[in-house]
Structures are given as C-alpha cells and as structure tokens.
PDB file of C-alpha atoms in Angstrom:
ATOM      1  CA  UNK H   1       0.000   0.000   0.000  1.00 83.00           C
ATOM      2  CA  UNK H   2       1.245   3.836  -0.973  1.00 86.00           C
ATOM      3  CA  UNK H   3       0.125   6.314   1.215  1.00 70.00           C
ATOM      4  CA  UNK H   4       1.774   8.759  -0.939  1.00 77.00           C
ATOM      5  CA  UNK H   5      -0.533  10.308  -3.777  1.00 80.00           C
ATOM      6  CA  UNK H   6       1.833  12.937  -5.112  1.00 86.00           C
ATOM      7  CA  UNK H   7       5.256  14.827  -4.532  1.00 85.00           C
ATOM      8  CA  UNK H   8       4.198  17.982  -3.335  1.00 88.00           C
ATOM      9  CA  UNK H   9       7.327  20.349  -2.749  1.00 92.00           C
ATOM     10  CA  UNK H  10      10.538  20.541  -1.042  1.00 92.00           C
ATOM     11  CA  UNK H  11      11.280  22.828   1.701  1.00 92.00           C
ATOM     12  CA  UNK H  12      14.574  24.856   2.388  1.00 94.00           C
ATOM     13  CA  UNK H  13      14.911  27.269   5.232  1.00 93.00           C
ATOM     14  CA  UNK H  14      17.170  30.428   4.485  1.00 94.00           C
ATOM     15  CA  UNK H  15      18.339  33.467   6.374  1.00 93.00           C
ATOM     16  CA  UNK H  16      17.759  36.116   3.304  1.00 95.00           C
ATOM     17  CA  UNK H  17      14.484  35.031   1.777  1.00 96.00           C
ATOM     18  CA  UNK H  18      14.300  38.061  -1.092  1.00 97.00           C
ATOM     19  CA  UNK H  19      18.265  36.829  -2.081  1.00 96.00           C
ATOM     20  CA  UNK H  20      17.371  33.310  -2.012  1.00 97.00           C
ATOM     21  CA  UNK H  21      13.942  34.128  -4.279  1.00 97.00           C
ATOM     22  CA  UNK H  22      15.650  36.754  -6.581  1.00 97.00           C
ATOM     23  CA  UNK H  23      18.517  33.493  -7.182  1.00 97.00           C
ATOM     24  CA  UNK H  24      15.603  31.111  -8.325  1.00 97.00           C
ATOM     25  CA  UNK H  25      13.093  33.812  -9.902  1.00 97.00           C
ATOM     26  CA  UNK H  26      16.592  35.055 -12.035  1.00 95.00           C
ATOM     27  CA  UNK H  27      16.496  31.013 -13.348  1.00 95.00           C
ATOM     28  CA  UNK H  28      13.366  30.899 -14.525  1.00 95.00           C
ATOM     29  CA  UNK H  29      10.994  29.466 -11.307  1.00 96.00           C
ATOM     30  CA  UNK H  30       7.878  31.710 -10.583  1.00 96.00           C
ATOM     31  CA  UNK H  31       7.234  33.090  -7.384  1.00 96.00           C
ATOM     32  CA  UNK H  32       4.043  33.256  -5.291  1.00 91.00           C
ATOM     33  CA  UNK H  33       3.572  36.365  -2.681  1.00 89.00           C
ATOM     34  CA  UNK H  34       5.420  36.021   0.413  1.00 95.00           C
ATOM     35  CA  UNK H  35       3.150  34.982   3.477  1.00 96.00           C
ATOM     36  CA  UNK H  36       3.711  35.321   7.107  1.00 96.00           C
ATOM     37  CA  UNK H  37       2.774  32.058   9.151  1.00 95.00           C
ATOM     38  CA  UNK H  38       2.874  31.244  12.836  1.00 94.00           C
ATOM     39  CA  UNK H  39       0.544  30.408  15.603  1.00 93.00           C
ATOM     40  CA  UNK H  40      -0.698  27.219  16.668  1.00 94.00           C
ATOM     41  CA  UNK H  41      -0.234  25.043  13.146  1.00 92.00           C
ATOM     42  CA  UNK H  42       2.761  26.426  12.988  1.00 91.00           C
ATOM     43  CA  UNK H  43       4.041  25.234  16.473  1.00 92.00           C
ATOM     44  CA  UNK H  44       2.444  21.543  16.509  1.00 91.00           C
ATOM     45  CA  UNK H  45       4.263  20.948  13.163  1.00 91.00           C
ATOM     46  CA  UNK H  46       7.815  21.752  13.391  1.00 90.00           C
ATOM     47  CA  UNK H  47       7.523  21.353  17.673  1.00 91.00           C
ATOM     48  CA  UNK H  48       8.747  24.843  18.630  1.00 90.00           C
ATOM     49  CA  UNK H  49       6.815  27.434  20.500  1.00 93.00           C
ATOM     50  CA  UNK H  50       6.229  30.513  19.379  1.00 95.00           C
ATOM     51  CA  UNK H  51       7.301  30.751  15.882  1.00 93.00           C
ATOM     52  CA  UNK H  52       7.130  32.533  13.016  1.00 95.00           C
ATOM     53  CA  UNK H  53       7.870  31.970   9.666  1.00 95.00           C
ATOM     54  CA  UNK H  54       7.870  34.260   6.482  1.00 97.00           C
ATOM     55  CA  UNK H  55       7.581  31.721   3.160  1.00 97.00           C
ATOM     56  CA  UNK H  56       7.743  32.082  -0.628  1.00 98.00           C
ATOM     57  CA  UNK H  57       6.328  28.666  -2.826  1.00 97.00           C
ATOM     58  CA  UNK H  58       8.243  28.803  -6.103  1.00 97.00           C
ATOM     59  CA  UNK H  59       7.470  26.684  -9.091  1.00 95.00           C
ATOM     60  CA  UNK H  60       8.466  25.714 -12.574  1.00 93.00           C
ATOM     61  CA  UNK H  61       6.951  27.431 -15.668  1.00 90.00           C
ATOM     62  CA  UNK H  62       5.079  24.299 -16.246  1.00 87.00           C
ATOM     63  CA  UNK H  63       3.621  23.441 -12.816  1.00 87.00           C
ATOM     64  CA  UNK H  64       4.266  20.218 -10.831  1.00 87.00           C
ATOM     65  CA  UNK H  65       6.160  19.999  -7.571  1.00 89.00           C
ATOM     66  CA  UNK H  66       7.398  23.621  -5.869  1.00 94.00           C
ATOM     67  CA  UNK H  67      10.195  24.869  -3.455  1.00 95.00           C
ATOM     68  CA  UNK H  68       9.287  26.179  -0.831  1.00 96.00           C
ATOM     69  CA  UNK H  69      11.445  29.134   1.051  1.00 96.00           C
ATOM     70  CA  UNK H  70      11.282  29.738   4.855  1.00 95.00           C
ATOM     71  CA  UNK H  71      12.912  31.980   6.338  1.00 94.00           C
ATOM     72  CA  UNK H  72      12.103  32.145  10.746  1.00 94.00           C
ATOM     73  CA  UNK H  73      11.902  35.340  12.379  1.00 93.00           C
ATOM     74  CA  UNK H  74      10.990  33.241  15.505  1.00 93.00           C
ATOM     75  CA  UNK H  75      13.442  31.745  16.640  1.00 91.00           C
ATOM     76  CA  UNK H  76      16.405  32.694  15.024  1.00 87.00           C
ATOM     77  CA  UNK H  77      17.202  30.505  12.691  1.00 82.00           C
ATOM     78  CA  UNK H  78      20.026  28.042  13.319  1.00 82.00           C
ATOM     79  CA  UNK H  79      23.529  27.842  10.927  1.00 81.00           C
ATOM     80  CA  UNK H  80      23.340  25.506   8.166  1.00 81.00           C
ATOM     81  CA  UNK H  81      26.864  24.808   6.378  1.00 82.00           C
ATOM     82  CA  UNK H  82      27.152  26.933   3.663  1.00 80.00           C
ATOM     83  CA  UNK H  83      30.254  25.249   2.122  1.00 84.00           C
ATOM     84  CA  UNK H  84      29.310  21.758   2.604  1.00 84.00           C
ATOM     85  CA  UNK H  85      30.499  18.912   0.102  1.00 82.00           C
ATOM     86  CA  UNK H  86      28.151  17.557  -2.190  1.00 78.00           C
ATOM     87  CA  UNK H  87      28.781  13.847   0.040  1.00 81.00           C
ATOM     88  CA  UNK H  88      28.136  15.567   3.352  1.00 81.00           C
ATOM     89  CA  UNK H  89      24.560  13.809   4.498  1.00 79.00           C
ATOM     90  CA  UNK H  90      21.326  15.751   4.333  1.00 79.00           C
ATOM     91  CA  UNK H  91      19.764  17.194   1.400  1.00 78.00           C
ATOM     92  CA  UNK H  92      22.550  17.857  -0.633  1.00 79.00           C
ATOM     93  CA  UNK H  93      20.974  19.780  -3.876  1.00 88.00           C
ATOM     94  CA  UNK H  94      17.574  20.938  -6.016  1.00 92.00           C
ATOM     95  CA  UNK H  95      17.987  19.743  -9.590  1.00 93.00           C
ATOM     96  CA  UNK H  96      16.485  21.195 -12.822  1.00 94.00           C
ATOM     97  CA  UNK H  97      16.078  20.338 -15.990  1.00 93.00           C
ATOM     98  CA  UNK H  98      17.307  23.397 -18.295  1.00 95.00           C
ATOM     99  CA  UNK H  99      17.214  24.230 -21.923  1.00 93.00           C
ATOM    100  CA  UNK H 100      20.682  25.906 -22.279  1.00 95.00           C
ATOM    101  CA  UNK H 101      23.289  24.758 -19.418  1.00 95.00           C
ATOM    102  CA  UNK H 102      26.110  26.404 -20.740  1.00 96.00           C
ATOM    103  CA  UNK H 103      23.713  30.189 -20.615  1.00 96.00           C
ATOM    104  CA  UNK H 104      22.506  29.054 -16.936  1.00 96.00           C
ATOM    105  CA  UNK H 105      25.789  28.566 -15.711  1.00 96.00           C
ATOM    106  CA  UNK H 106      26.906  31.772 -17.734  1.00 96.00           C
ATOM    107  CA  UNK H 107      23.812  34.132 -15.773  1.00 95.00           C
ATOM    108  CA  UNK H 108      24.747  32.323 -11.897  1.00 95.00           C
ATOM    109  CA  UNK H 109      27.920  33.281 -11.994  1.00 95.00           C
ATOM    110  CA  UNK H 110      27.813  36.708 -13.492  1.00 96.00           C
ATOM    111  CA  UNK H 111      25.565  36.861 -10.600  1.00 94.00           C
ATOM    112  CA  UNK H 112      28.596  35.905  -8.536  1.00 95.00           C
ATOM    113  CA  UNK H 113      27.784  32.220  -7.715  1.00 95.00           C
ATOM    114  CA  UNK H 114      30.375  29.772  -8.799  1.00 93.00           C
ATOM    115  CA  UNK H 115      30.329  26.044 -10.355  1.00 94.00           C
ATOM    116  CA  UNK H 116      31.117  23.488  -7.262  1.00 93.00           C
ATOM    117  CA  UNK H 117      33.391  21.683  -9.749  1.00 93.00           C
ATOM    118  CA  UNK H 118      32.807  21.863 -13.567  1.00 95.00           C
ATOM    119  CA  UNK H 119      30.159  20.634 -16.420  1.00 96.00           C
ATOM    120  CA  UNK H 120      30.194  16.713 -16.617  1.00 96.00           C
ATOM    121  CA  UNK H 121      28.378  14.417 -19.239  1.00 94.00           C
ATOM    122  CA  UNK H 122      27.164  11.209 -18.733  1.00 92.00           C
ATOM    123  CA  UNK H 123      27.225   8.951 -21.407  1.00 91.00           C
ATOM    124  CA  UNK H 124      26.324  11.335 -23.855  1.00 91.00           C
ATOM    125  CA  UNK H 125      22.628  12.085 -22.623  1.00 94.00           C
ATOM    126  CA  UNK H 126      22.851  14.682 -19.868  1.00 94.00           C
ATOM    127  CA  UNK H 127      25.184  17.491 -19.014  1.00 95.00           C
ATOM    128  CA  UNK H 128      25.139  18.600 -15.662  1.00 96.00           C
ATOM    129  CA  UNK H 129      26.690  20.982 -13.425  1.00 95.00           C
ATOM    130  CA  UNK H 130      26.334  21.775  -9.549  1.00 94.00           C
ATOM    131  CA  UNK H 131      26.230  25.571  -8.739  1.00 94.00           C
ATOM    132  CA  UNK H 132      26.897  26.831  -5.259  1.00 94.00           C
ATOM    133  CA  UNK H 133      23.729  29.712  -4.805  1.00 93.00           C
ATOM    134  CA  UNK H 134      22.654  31.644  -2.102  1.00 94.00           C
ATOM    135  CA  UNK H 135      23.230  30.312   1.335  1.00 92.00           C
ATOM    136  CA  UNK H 136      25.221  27.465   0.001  1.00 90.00           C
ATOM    137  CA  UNK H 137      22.733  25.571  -1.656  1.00 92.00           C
ATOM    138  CA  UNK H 138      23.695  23.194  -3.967  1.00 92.00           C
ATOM    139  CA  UNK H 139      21.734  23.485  -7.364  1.00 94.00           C
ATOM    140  CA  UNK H 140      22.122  20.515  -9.998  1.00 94.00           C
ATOM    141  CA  UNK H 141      21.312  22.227 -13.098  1.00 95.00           C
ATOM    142  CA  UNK H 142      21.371  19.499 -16.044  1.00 95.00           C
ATOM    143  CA  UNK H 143      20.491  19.580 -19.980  1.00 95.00           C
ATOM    144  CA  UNK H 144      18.903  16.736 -21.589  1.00 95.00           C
ATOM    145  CA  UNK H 145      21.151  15.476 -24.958  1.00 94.00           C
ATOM    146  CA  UNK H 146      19.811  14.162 -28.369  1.00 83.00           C
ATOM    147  CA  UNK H 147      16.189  13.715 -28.411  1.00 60.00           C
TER     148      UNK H 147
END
C-alpha cells in the first residue's frame, strides 16, 4: 500500500528570503507572494513554540512539484553549512532540468555564484553541473542530450 498520492514540494529554510527568491526567480521558477505564518499550526508541526515563519512557494513554468522558502523570524534561525560537500549527508541539492546549461551557468555566476566543480556528461545524454547559490545551496542544473 502507498500512502503517498503525489510529490508535493521541497522545503529549504534560508536566512535572506528576497536573495534566495531573486537566485531562483533570475532562473526561470515563478514566485508566489510572500506569506507570514505562525501560531498554533505552525508550532504543533515543526515542535517549537512561538514561531514565526515568512515563506515564498516557487514553481516551474510548467507546474508540478514547488520549493518552498522559509525563512524564521521566531526563533532565530540556526547555521546551516554553507560550504558543505556535495557527500556531506542531508539534502545535498535541487535539480532542474534546463534548456541551455552552458547560458545558466553563464547568468549564476555573473551573478557571482560559482560552479562546485565543472560541467560533466554522462554517457552522452545529460550534461550537468552543480552551482553553489545563495546560502550554500547546492543546485544541480542538467540539460537533456539528443532527443
């Protein structure tokens, strides 16, 4: 038996939410308003008194799943590891499918983001390249080859 029906979103918590936004809006995801959470809900889910959360839902052009952006302005959120490895455990990055790699590479880092290592191919399908955005997160941007 699945009790899952769908895959809904995946959820990052950041310090600068408007950086972390502008990053993925300037790639091509769409951005819903910015709401303010807290109270009750709030609490019971993530176990923490008193908090309050600002959040952004981004999505893909197309639809299907979306990212969602926290950022806490109760309590303060914690330090993540902004220069972590790509083998260090934990969610290590958000991967895309893009049209152009070598032009989405080319716009992060005259944005000032930088590759983690370079632009691989596998087996003459995909090209792919890890990009170190805002924060530290790890985004696997990867073009489809051939058909």
């Amino acid at each position: 038996m699945s009790f899952i029906q769908r895959f809904d979103h995946i959820g990052i918590t950041v310090a600068d939410i408007d950086a972390v936004t502008a990053f993925f809006v300037g790639l091509g995801l769409e951005a819903d308003g910015k709401m303010a959470v807290e109270g009750e809900f709030l609490d019971t889910v993530i176990g923490t008194t008193g908090a309050a959360t600002e959040i952004v839902m981004l999505r893909a052009p197309g639809g299907g799943t979306t990212l969602e952006l926290s950022s806490f302005t109760r309590p303060q959120h914690l330090p993540g590891s902004a220069s972590a490895p790509a083998n260090e455990l934990g969610l290590r990055n958000v991967a895309f499918e893009v049209k152009d790699l070598q032009a989405a590479v080319e716009h992060v880092t005259a944005d000032g983001y930088s590759l983690v290592g370079g632009i691989g191919e596998f087996e003459g399908s995909w090209r792919m390249a890890y990009v170190r955005g805002p924060e530290g997160i790890i985004v696997s941007l990867a073009q489809r080859l051939g058909n």
